[in-house]
Amino acid sequence: MKIAQVFSAALAVCTAGMWQAQASSMQYSGELEAETAAKSKQLVPKSDAVIELDKHAYLELIKTRDNVVIEFYANWCTACHGLAPEFNAFAEAARKQYPDVVVARANIEQVEYLSSSFMVSILPELVFIRRPMPGMTPEVRHISAEFTAQALLAYVGGGFVDDVPIGGYSSLWCTPTNMCGHVGGLLGELVVVVDHKFNPFDIPPWSFMAILVSVMYLVGQISSGYLARWLRRWYHAKISEDEHTSVKPVMYDEYRSDTVQTPKPVTKSQPGSATKRAKSKRSKKA
């Protein structure tokens, strides 16, 4: 009896601790979410020399211009706010010093197509798109220079040669600016649509898409297995039904009552042939 009382008391203490930890965790999550929401309302400083991209503006830009610098950012990104003045200063200087270079930025929360095409993993991220010759596939480089106006000017002025483009120089068939990037961008847009319509849980969009695809695959495998089993049973039932209602196929030497059977001719062996062969063999041995 005492053991049961001690066990119930320990269970009550553990449950109370778990509830308290969960409540504190929910409170911290709520405070963090409120802080993030407050930061997201602060917009990254803009500049007239920087073009704000959407999907259609980006596709038109890479068709008509040969040199494009793109910054990927988000309003909740603290580093994006801190480095925005340097990027705006670079854009102002590049417009005067390098008029053939277009400076743009894209908000990853609003343009999922671009963030998926370039597989953006850090913020802020800078890429330099350069077409070596008219008609060629543009080369895409992740800018490795320091995030200062002077360093970025030196990079677009010729420092980009130190960075290898995505996919290398000899395999530009799969880059963010051609079919591979287009397919990745469309897949990203699909993930966002599915997440908004079918994700009632607090699961990241790509994780939810992976779970959904896995469930669909399992359901498809199970359904195809049951369908194959049903078709096999239906086929055997159809065959057995046809055997009872139609003429049964007859083998080569099987008797059939609906045909006239002709007797097979019997060949008689000549008398003494076997003994002659036996004697000839004995005579050869002797």
PDB file of C-alpha atoms in Angstrom:
ATOM      1  CA  MET A   1       0.000   0.000   0.000  1.00  0.00           C
ATOM      2  CA  LYS A   2       2.837   2.349   0.890  1.00  0.00           C
ATOM      3  CA  ILE A   3       4.625   1.534  -2.355  1.00  0.00           C
ATOM      4  CA  ALA A   4       1.517   2.455  -4.360  1.00  0.00           C
ATOM      5  CA  GLN A   5       1.197   5.755  -2.460  1.00  0.00           C
ATOM      6  CA  VAL A   6       4.852   6.609  -3.067  1.00  0.00           C
ATOM      7  CA  PHE A   7       4.525   5.733  -6.758  1.00  0.00           C
ATOM      8  CA  SER A   8       1.398   7.889  -7.195  1.00  0.00           C
ATOM      9  CA  ALA A   9       3.056  10.800  -5.418  1.00  0.00           C
ATOM     10  CA  ALA A  10       6.153  10.552  -7.625  1.00  0.00           C
ATOM     11  CA  LEU A  11       3.954  10.364 -10.721  1.00  0.00           C
ATOM     12  CA  ALA A  12       2.059  13.492  -9.614  1.00  0.00           C
ATOM     13  CA  VAL A  13       5.323  15.390  -9.036  1.00  0.00           C
ATOM     14  CA  CYS A  14       6.659  14.370 -12.470  1.00  0.00           C
ATOM     15  CA  THR A  15       3.413  15.368 -14.179  1.00  0.00           C
ATOM     16  CA  ALA A  16       3.398  18.744 -12.465  1.00  0.00           C
ATOM     17  CA  GLY A  17       7.014  19.326 -13.509  1.00  0.00           C
ATOM     18  CA  MET A  18       6.255  18.408 -17.100  1.00  0.00           C
ATOM     19  CA  TRP A  19       3.265  20.768 -17.212  1.00  0.00           C
ATOM     20  CA  GLN A  20       5.352  23.578 -15.701  1.00  0.00           C
ATOM     21  CA  ALA A  21       8.178  23.016 -18.212  1.00  0.00           C
ATOM     22  CA  GLN A  22       5.708  22.931 -21.087  1.00  0.00           C
ATOM     23  CA  ALA A  23       4.051  26.147 -19.895  1.00  0.00           C
ATOM     24  CA  SER A  24       7.405  27.940 -19.594  1.00  0.00           C
ATOM     25  CA  SER A  25       8.423  26.660 -23.027  1.00  0.00           C
ATOM     26  CA  MET A  26       5.157  27.890 -24.546  1.00  0.00           C
ATOM     27  CA  GLN A  27       5.650  31.264 -22.854  1.00  0.00           C
ATOM     28  CA  TYR A  28       9.197  31.546 -24.225  1.00  0.00           C
ATOM     29  CA  SER A  29       7.997  30.521 -27.698  1.00  0.00           C
ATOM     30  CA  GLY A  30       5.275  33.141 -27.546  1.00  0.00           C
ATOM     31  CA  GLU A  31       7.748  35.851 -26.533  1.00  0.00           C
ATOM     32  CA  LEU A  32      10.168  34.816 -29.286  1.00  0.00           C
ATOM     33  CA  GLU A  33       7.376  34.789 -31.854  1.00  0.00           C
ATOM     34  CA  ALA A  34       6.224  38.248 -30.744  1.00  0.00           C
ATOM     35  CA  GLU A  35       9.797  39.572 -30.979  1.00  0.00           C
ATOM     36  CA  THR A  36      10.233  38.091 -34.445  1.00  0.00           C
ATOM     37  CA  ALA A  37       6.902  39.539 -35.578  1.00  0.00           C
ATOM     38  CA  ALA A  38       7.930  42.974 -34.284  1.00  0.00           C
ATOM     39  CA  LYS A  39      11.229  42.780 -36.181  1.00  0.00           C
ATOM     40  CA  SER A  40       9.536  41.597 -39.349  1.00  0.00           C
ATOM     41  CA  LYS A  41       7.466  44.782 -39.424  1.00  0.00           C
ATOM     42  CA  GLN A  42      10.669  46.791 -39.839  1.00  0.00           C
ATOM     43  CA  LEU A  43      11.430  46.907 -43.548  1.00  0.00           C
ATOM     44  CA  VAL A  44      14.954  46.634 -44.883  1.00  0.00           C
ATOM     45  CA  PRO A  45      16.148  50.092 -46.051  1.00  0.00           C
ATOM     46  CA  LYS A  46      15.548  50.503 -49.775  1.00  0.00           C
ATOM     47  CA  SER A  47      17.307  52.498 -52.496  1.00  0.00           C
ATOM     48  CA  ASP A  48      16.260  53.818 -55.892  1.00  0.00           C
ATOM     49  CA  ALA A  49      19.342  52.158 -57.418  1.00  0.00           C
ATOM     50  CA  VAL A  50      18.160  48.694 -56.320  1.00  0.00           C
ATOM     51  CA  ILE A  51      15.418  46.896 -58.244  1.00  0.00           C
ATOM     52  CA  GLU A  52      12.926  44.891 -56.175  1.00  0.00           C
ATOM     53  CA  LEU A  53      12.441  41.569 -57.937  1.00  0.00           C
ATOM     54  CA  ASP A  54       9.483  39.292 -58.376  1.00  0.00           C
ATOM     55  CA  LYS A  55       9.293  36.174 -60.539  1.00  0.00           C
ATOM     56  CA  HIS A  56       8.381  37.884 -63.823  1.00  0.00           C
ATOM     57  CA  ALA A  57      10.846  40.755 -63.335  1.00  0.00           C
ATOM     58  CA  TYR A  58      13.635  38.256 -62.676  1.00  0.00           C
ATOM     59  CA  LEU A  59      12.871  36.153 -65.779  1.00  0.00           C
ATOM     60  CA  GLU A  60      12.785  39.265 -67.926  1.00  0.00           C
ATOM     61  CA  LEU A  61      15.980  40.601 -66.373  1.00  0.00           C
ATOM     62  CA  ILE A  62      18.149  37.551 -67.088  1.00  0.00           C
ATOM     63  CA  LYS A  63      16.949  37.567 -70.700  1.00  0.00           C
ATOM     64  CA  THR A  64      17.778  41.207 -71.422  1.00  0.00           C
ATOM     65  CA  ARG A  65      20.792  41.978 -69.180  1.00  0.00           C
ATOM     66  CA  ASP A  66      24.214  40.326 -69.047  1.00  0.00           C
ATOM     67  CA  ASN A  67      25.405  41.357 -65.557  1.00  0.00           C
ATOM     68  CA  VAL A  68      23.083  41.175 -62.549  1.00  0.00           C
ATOM     69  CA  VAL A  69      23.807  41.257 -58.806  1.00  0.00           C
ATOM     70  CA  ILE A  70      21.027  39.921 -56.590  1.00  0.00           C
ATOM     71  CA  GLU A  71      20.751  40.114 -52.809  1.00  0.00           C
ATOM     72  CA  PHE A  72      18.418  37.668 -51.060  1.00  0.00           C
ATOM     73  CA  TYR A  73      17.014  39.044 -47.806  1.00  0.00           C
ATOM     74  CA  ALA A  74      14.111  38.939 -45.375  1.00  0.00           C
ATOM     75  CA  ASN A  75      12.632  41.636 -43.163  1.00  0.00           C
ATOM     76  CA  TRP A  76      13.094  39.510 -40.025  1.00  0.00           C
ATOM     77  CA  CYS A  77      16.821  39.061 -40.776  1.00  0.00           C
ATOM     78  CA  THR A  78      18.867  41.253 -38.426  1.00  0.00           C
ATOM     79  CA  ALA A  79      22.023  40.975 -40.551  1.00  0.00           C
ATOM     80  CA  CYS A  80      20.069  42.126 -43.599  1.00  0.00           C
ATOM     81  CA  HIS A  81      19.106  45.322 -41.784  1.00  0.00           C
ATOM     82  CA  GLY A  82      22.687  45.926 -40.686  1.00  0.00           C
ATOM     83  CA  LEU A  83      24.240  45.380 -44.122  1.00  0.00           C
ATOM     84  CA  ALA A  84      21.561  47.141 -46.168  1.00  0.00           C
ATOM     85  CA  PRO A  85      23.310  50.568 -46.109  1.00  0.00           C
ATOM     86  CA  GLU A  86      26.482  49.052 -47.586  1.00  0.00           C
ATOM     87  CA  PHE A  87      24.528  47.287 -50.318  1.00  0.00           C
ATOM     88  CA  ASN A  88      22.608  50.460 -51.150  1.00  0.00           C
ATOM     89  CA  ALA A  89      25.877  52.402 -51.324  1.00  0.00           C
ATOM     90  CA  PHE A  90      27.295  49.744 -53.655  1.00  0.00           C
ATOM     91  CA  ALA A  91      24.230  50.049 -55.894  1.00  0.00           C
ATOM     92  CA  GLU A  92      24.564  53.833 -56.083  1.00  0.00           C
ATOM     93  CA  ALA A  93      28.268  53.603 -56.962  1.00  0.00           C
ATOM     94  CA  ALA A  94      27.778  50.745 -59.456  1.00  0.00           C
ATOM     95  CA  ARG A  95      25.127  52.712 -61.343  1.00  0.00           C
ATOM     96  CA  LYS A  96      27.754  55.380 -62.066  1.00  0.00           C
ATOM     97  CA  GLN A  97      30.900  53.260 -62.393  1.00  0.00           C
ATOM     98  CA  TYR A  98      29.430  50.137 -64.063  1.00  0.00           C
ATOM     99  CA  PRO A  99      26.219  51.129 -65.884  1.00  0.00           C
ATOM    100  CA  ASP A 100      25.936  47.677 -67.487  1.00  0.00           C
ATOM    101  CA  VAL A 101      25.551  46.025 -64.040  1.00  0.00           C
ATOM    102  CA  VAL A 102      22.016  45.764 -62.650  1.00  0.00           C
ATOM    103  CA  VAL A 103      21.691  45.607 -58.847  1.00  0.00           C
ATOM    104  CA  ALA A 104      18.555  43.984 -57.458  1.00  0.00           C
ATOM    105  CA  ARG A 105      17.246  42.284 -54.330  1.00  0.00           C
ATOM    106  CA  ALA A 106      14.595  39.646 -53.670  1.00  0.00           C
ATOM    107  CA  ASN A 107      12.567  38.982 -50.533  1.00  0.00           C
ATOM    108  CA  ILE A 108      12.594  35.193 -49.970  1.00  0.00           C
ATOM    109  CA  GLU A 109       9.253  35.340 -48.153  1.00  0.00           C
ATOM    110  CA  GLN A 110       7.532  36.860 -51.163  1.00  0.00           C
ATOM    111  CA  VAL A 111       9.397  35.233 -54.065  1.00  0.00           C
ATOM    112  CA  GLU A 112       9.627  31.517 -53.289  1.00  0.00           C
ATOM    113  CA  TYR A 113      10.484  30.860 -56.934  1.00  0.00           C
ATOM    114  CA  LEU A 114      13.846  32.624 -56.602  1.00  0.00           C
ATOM    115  CA  SER A 115      14.798  31.230 -53.197  1.00  0.00           C
ATOM    116  CA  SER A 116      14.139  27.690 -54.460  1.00  0.00           C
ATOM    117  CA  SER A 117      15.914  28.226 -57.790  1.00  0.00           C
ATOM    118  CA  PHE A 118      19.080  29.442 -56.069  1.00  0.00           C
ATOM    119  CA  MET A 119      18.615  27.180 -53.005  1.00  0.00           C
ATOM    120  CA  VAL A 120      19.154  30.046 -50.584  1.00  0.00           C
ATOM    121  CA  SER A 121      20.398  28.742 -47.229  1.00  0.00           C
ATOM    122  CA  ILE A 122      21.861  31.845 -45.536  1.00  0.00           C
ATOM    123  CA  LEU A 123      20.839  35.477 -45.288  1.00  0.00           C
ATOM    124  CA  PRO A 124      21.820  37.828 -46.678  1.00  0.00           C
ATOM    125  CA  GLU A 125      23.181  36.001 -49.734  1.00  0.00           C
ATOM    126  CA  LEU A 126      24.644  37.658 -52.816  1.00  0.00           C
ATOM    127  CA  VAL A 127      24.890  36.134 -56.296  1.00  0.00           C
ATOM    128  CA  PHE A 128      26.436  37.511 -59.456  1.00  0.00           C
ATOM    129  CA  ILE A 129      24.868  36.474 -62.781  1.00  0.00           C
ATOM    130  CA  ARG A 130      27.101  37.102 -65.787  1.00  0.00           C
ATOM    131  CA  ARG A 131      26.661  36.094 -69.427  1.00  0.00           C
ATOM    132  CA  PRO A 132      30.133  35.758 -71.021  1.00  0.00           C
ATOM    133  CA  MET A 133      28.880  36.134 -74.603  1.00  0.00           C
ATOM    134  CA  PRO A 134      25.508  36.815 -76.216  1.00  0.00           C
ATOM    135  CA  GLY A 135      23.463  33.641 -76.533  1.00  0.00           C
ATOM    136  CA  MET A 136      25.448  31.714 -73.897  1.00  0.00           C
ATOM    137  CA  THR A 137      24.078  30.350 -70.630  1.00  0.00           C
ATOM    138  CA  PRO A 138      24.654  32.870 -67.807  1.00  0.00           C
ATOM    139  CA  GLU A 139      27.219  31.958 -65.167  1.00  0.00           C
ATOM    140  CA  VAL A 140      26.019  32.167 -61.561  1.00  0.00           C
ATOM    141  CA  ARG A 141      28.517  32.809 -58.762  1.00  0.00           C
ATOM    142  CA  HIS A 142      28.040  33.117 -55.020  1.00  0.00           C
ATOM    143  CA  ILE A 143      29.852  36.336 -54.170  1.00  0.00           C
ATOM    144  CA  SER A 144      32.696  35.613 -51.756  1.00  0.00           C
ATOM    145  CA  ALA A 145      33.838  39.229 -51.361  1.00  0.00           C
ATOM    146  CA  GLU A 146      33.373  41.187 -48.166  1.00  0.00           C
ATOM    147  CA  PHE A 147      30.009  42.844 -47.702  1.00  0.00           C
ATOM    148  CA  THR A 148      31.260  46.375 -48.265  1.00  0.00           C
ATOM    149  CA  ALA A 149      30.622  48.790 -51.103  1.00  0.00           C
ATOM    150  CA  GLN A 150      34.280  48.944 -52.207  1.00  0.00           C
ATOM    151  CA  ALA A 151      34.760  45.155 -52.090  1.00  0.00           C
ATOM    152  CA  LEU A 152      31.604  44.554 -54.125  1.00  0.00           C
ATOM    153  CA  LEU A 153      32.674  47.137 -56.713  1.00  0.00           C
ATOM    154  CA  ALA A 154      36.030  45.403 -57.068  1.00  0.00           C
ATOM    155  CA  TYR A 155      34.259  42.059 -57.402  1.00  0.00           C
ATOM    156  CA  VAL A 156      32.002  43.070 -60.311  1.00  0.00           C
ATOM    157  CA  GLY A 157      34.931  44.916 -61.878  1.00  0.00           C
ATOM    158  CA  GLY A 158      36.919  41.696 -62.348  1.00  0.00           C
ATOM    159  CA  GLY A 159      37.326  39.991 -59.001  1.00  0.00           C
ATOM    160  CA  PHE A 160      34.625  37.467 -59.879  1.00  0.00           C
ATOM    161  CA  VAL A 161      37.174  35.400 -61.865  1.00  0.00           C
ATOM    162  CA  ASP A 162      38.462  33.970 -58.576  1.00  0.00           C
ATOM    163  CA  ASP A 163      35.109  32.250 -57.967  1.00  0.00           C
ATOM    164  CA  VAL A 164      34.061  29.197 -59.975  1.00  0.00           C
ATOM    165  CA  PRO A 165      30.466  29.425 -61.269  1.00  0.00           C
ATOM    166  CA  ILE A 166      27.832  26.995 -60.080  1.00  0.00           C
ATOM    167  CA  GLY A 167      28.198  23.819 -62.127  1.00  0.00           C
ATOM    168  CA  GLY A 168      31.715  24.728 -63.290  1.00  0.00           C
ATOM    169  CA  TYR A 169      32.773  26.123 -66.635  1.00  0.00           C
ATOM    170  CA  SER A 170      32.170  22.948 -68.656  1.00  0.00           C
ATOM    171  CA  SER A 171      28.791  21.843 -67.238  1.00  0.00           C
ATOM    172  CA  LEU A 172      26.514  24.874 -67.414  1.00  0.00           C
ATOM    173  CA  TRP A 173      23.545  22.736 -68.459  1.00  0.00           C
ATOM    174  CA  CYS A 174      22.167  22.703 -64.893  1.00  0.00           C
ATOM    175  CA  THR A 175      22.320  26.125 -63.224  1.00  0.00           C
ATOM    176  CA  PRO A 176      19.770  28.331 -61.410  1.00  0.00           C
ATOM    177  CA  THR A 177      19.235  30.329 -64.626  1.00  0.00           C
ATOM    178  CA  ASN A 178      18.130  27.496 -66.948  1.00  0.00           C
ATOM    179  CA  MET A 179      15.793  24.511 -66.806  1.00  0.00           C
ATOM    180  CA  CYS A 180      17.142  23.108 -63.514  1.00  0.00           C
ATOM    181  CA  GLY A 181      16.541  26.405 -61.750  1.00  0.00           C
ATOM    182  CA  HIS A 182      13.115  26.752 -63.352  1.00  0.00           C
ATOM    183  CA  VAL A 183      12.065  23.288 -62.156  1.00  0.00           C
ATOM    184  CA  GLY A 184      13.384  24.045 -58.667  1.00  0.00           C
ATOM    185  CA  GLY A 185      11.471  27.330 -58.576  1.00  0.00           C
ATOM    186  CA  LEU A 186       8.210  25.690 -59.633  1.00  0.00           C
ATOM    187  CA  LEU A 187       8.708  22.980 -57.020  1.00  0.00           C
ATOM    188  CA  GLY A 188       9.204  25.655 -54.370  1.00  0.00           C
ATOM    189  CA  GLU A 189       5.987  27.393 -55.395  1.00  0.00           C
ATOM    190  CA  LEU A 190       4.154  24.051 -55.222  1.00  0.00           C
ATOM    191  CA  VAL A 191       5.493  23.443 -51.715  1.00  0.00           C
ATOM    192  CA  VAL A 192       4.214  26.847 -50.580  1.00  0.00           C
ATOM    193  CA  VAL A 193       0.736  26.234 -52.043  1.00  0.00           C
ATOM    194  CA  VAL A 194       0.491  22.790 -50.437  1.00  0.00           C
ATOM    195  CA  ASP A 195       1.718  24.183 -47.110  1.00  0.00           C
ATOM    196  CA  HIS A 196      -0.897  26.948 -47.083  1.00  0.00           C
ATOM    197  CA  LYS A 197      -3.796  24.664 -47.999  1.00  0.00           C
ATOM    198  CA  PHE A 198      -3.070  21.352 -46.283  1.00  0.00           C
ATOM    199  CA  ASN A 199      -0.684  22.009 -43.380  1.00  0.00           C
ATOM    200  CA  PRO A 200      -2.675  22.624 -40.163  1.00  0.00           C
ATOM    201  CA  PHE A 201       0.372  21.766 -38.044  1.00  0.00           C
ATOM    202  CA  ASP A 202       3.428  23.836 -37.156  1.00  0.00           C
ATOM    203  CA  ILE A 203       5.679  21.885 -39.547  1.00  0.00           C
ATOM    204  CA  PRO A 204       8.186  23.519 -41.933  1.00  0.00           C
ATOM    205  CA  PRO A 205       6.891  23.521 -45.531  1.00  0.00           C
ATOM    206  CA  TRP A 206       9.588  21.271 -47.019  1.00  0.00           C
ATOM    207  CA  SER A 207       9.322  18.786 -44.137  1.00  0.00           C
ATOM    208  CA  PHE A 208       5.550  18.681 -44.530  1.00  0.00           C
ATOM    209  CA  MET A 209       5.970  18.108 -48.275  1.00  0.00           C
ATOM    210  CA  ALA A 210       8.388  15.233 -47.622  1.00  0.00           C
ATOM    211  CA  ILE A 211       5.947  13.633 -45.176  1.00  0.00           C
ATOM    212  CA  LEU A 212       3.064  14.086 -47.616  1.00  0.00           C
ATOM    213  CA  VAL A 213       5.015  12.525 -50.491  1.00  0.00           C
ATOM    214  CA  SER A 214       6.035   9.575 -48.288  1.00  0.00           C
ATOM    215  CA  VAL A 215       2.434   8.970 -47.223  1.00  0.00           C
ATOM    216  CA  MET A 216       1.236   9.187 -50.819  1.00  0.00           C
ATOM    217  CA  TYR A 217       3.924   6.699 -51.870  1.00  0.00           C
ATOM    218  CA  LEU A 218       2.903   4.213 -49.163  1.00  0.00           C
ATOM    219  CA  VAL A 219      -0.781   4.566 -50.042  1.00  0.00           C
ATOM    220  CA  GLY A 220       0.039   4.054 -53.713  1.00  0.00           C
ATOM    221  CA  GLN A 221       2.080   0.933 -52.986  1.00  0.00           C
ATOM    222  CA  ILE A 222      -0.653  -0.575 -50.801  1.00  0.00           C
ATOM    223  CA  SER A 223      -3.386   0.311 -53.310  1.00  0.00           C
ATOM    224  CA  SER A 224      -1.442  -1.137 -56.234  1.00  0.00           C
ATOM    225  CA  GLY A 225      -0.854  -4.339 -54.252  1.00  0.00           C
ATOM    226  CA  TYR A 226      -4.562  -4.764 -53.496  1.00  0.00           C
ATOM    227  CA  LEU A 227      -5.457  -3.900 -57.090  1.00  0.00           C
ATOM    228  CA  ALA A 228      -3.006  -6.461 -58.468  1.00  0.00           C
ATOM    229  CA  ARG A 229      -4.405  -9.113 -56.099  1.00  0.00           C
ATOM    230  CA  TRP A 230      -7.979  -8.318 -57.142  1.00  0.00           C
ATOM    231  CA  LEU A 231      -7.081  -8.465 -60.864  1.00  0.00           C
ATOM    232  CA  ARG A 232      -5.341 -11.802 -60.360  1.00  0.00           C
ATOM    233  CA  ARG A 233      -8.393 -13.272 -58.605  1.00  0.00           C
ATOM    234  CA  TRP A 234     -10.697 -11.877 -61.280  1.00  0.00           C
ATOM    235  CA  TYR A 235      -8.522 -13.385 -64.007  1.00  0.00           C
ATOM    236  CA  HIS A 236      -8.485 -16.841 -62.388  1.00  0.00           C
ATOM    237  CA  ALA A 237     -12.243 -16.694 -61.857  1.00  0.00           C
ATOM    238  CA  LYS A 238     -12.741 -15.769 -65.510  1.00  0.00           C
ATOM    239  CA  ILE A 239     -10.535 -18.641 -66.642  1.00  0.00           C
ATOM    240  CA  SER A 240     -12.385 -21.176 -64.472  1.00  0.00           C
ATOM    241  CA  GLU A 241     -15.741 -19.887 -65.761  1.00  0.00           C
ATOM    242  CA  ASP A 242     -14.599 -20.244 -69.365  1.00  0.00           C
ATOM    243  CA  GLU A 243     -13.485 -23.827 -68.704  1.00  0.00           C
ATOM    244  CA  HIS A 244     -17.018 -24.776 -67.652  1.00  0.00           C
ATOM    245  CA  THR A 245     -18.831 -22.973 -70.484  1.00  0.00           C
ATOM    246  CA  SER A 246     -16.548 -23.495 -73.497  1.00  0.00           C
ATOM    247  CA  VAL A 247     -14.857 -26.380 -75.240  1.00  0.00           C
ATOM    248  CA  LYS A 248     -11.919 -27.611 -73.278  1.00  0.00           C
ATOM    249  CA  PRO A 249      -8.651 -27.550 -75.193  1.00  0.00           C
ATOM    250  CA  VAL A 250      -7.446 -31.035 -76.147  1.00  0.00           C
ATOM    251  CA  MET A 251      -3.836 -32.181 -76.056  1.00  0.00           C
ATOM    252  CA  TYR A 252      -2.124 -33.842 -79.024  1.00  0.00           C
ATOM    253  CA  ASP A 253      -2.750 -37.503 -78.248  1.00  0.00           C
ATOM    254  CA  GLU A 254      -5.937 -37.108 -76.170  1.00  0.00           C
ATOM    255  CA  TYR A 255      -9.130 -38.915 -77.225  1.00  0.00           C
ATOM    256  CA  ARG A 256     -11.926 -36.752 -78.574  1.00  0.00           C
ATOM    257  CA  SER A 257     -15.446 -38.020 -79.131  1.00  0.00           C
ATOM    258  CA  ASP A 258     -16.334 -35.397 -81.718  1.00  0.00           C
ATOM    259  CA  THR A 259     -13.713 -36.517 -84.252  1.00  0.00           C
ATOM    260  CA  VAL A 260     -13.169 -39.754 -86.132  1.00  0.00           C
ATOM    261  CA  GLN A 261     -10.213 -41.591 -84.735  1.00  0.00           C
ATOM    262  CA  THR A 262      -8.035 -43.262 -87.352  1.00  0.00           C
ATOM    263  CA  PRO A 263      -6.033 -46.225 -86.070  1.00  0.00           C
ATOM    264  CA  LYS A 264      -2.321 -45.903 -86.250  1.00  0.00           C
ATOM    265  CA  PRO A 265      -0.606 -48.261 -88.709  1.00  0.00           C
ATOM    266  CA  VAL A 266       1.249 -51.082 -87.005  1.00  0.00           C
ATOM    267  CA  THR A 267       4.642 -51.828 -88.455  1.00  0.00           C
ATOM    268  CA  LYS A 268       5.662 -55.503 -88.262  1.00  0.00           C
ATOM    269  CA  SER A 269       9.276 -56.290 -87.816  1.00  0.00           C
ATOM    270  CA  GLN A 270      10.774 -58.907 -90.188  1.00  0.00           C
ATOM    271  CA  PRO A 271      11.395 -62.231 -88.517  1.00  0.00           C
ATOM    272  CA  GLY A 272      14.966 -63.086 -87.812  1.00  0.00           C
ATOM    273  CA  SER A 273      16.297 -59.547 -88.136  1.00  0.00           C
ATOM    274  CA  ALA A 274      17.052 -59.247 -84.440  1.00  0.00           C
ATOM    275  CA  THR A 275      18.839 -62.638 -84.350  1.00  0.00           C
ATOM    276  CA  LYS A 276      20.858 -61.751 -87.425  1.00  0.00           C
ATOM    277  CA  ARG A 277      22.025 -58.515 -85.820  1.00  0.00           C
ATOM    278  CA  ALA A 278      22.892 -60.319 -82.606  1.00  0.00           C
ATOM    279  CA  LYS A 279      24.870 -62.962 -84.538  1.00  0.00           C
ATOM    280  CA  SER A 280      26.731 -60.349 -86.548  1.00  0.00           C
ATOM    281  CA  LYS A 281      27.797 -58.592 -83.355  1.00  0.00           C
ATOM    282  CA  ARG A 282      29.017 -61.896 -81.861  1.00  0.00           C
ATOM    283  CA  SER A 283      30.936 -62.733 -84.989  1.00  0.00           C
ATOM    284  CA  LYS A 284      32.668 -59.348 -84.940  1.00  0.00           C
ATOM    285  CA  LYS A 285      33.712 -59.867 -81.317  1.00  0.00           C
ATOM    286  CA  ALA A 286      35.065 -63.293 -82.117  1.00  0.00           C
TER     287      ALA A 286
END
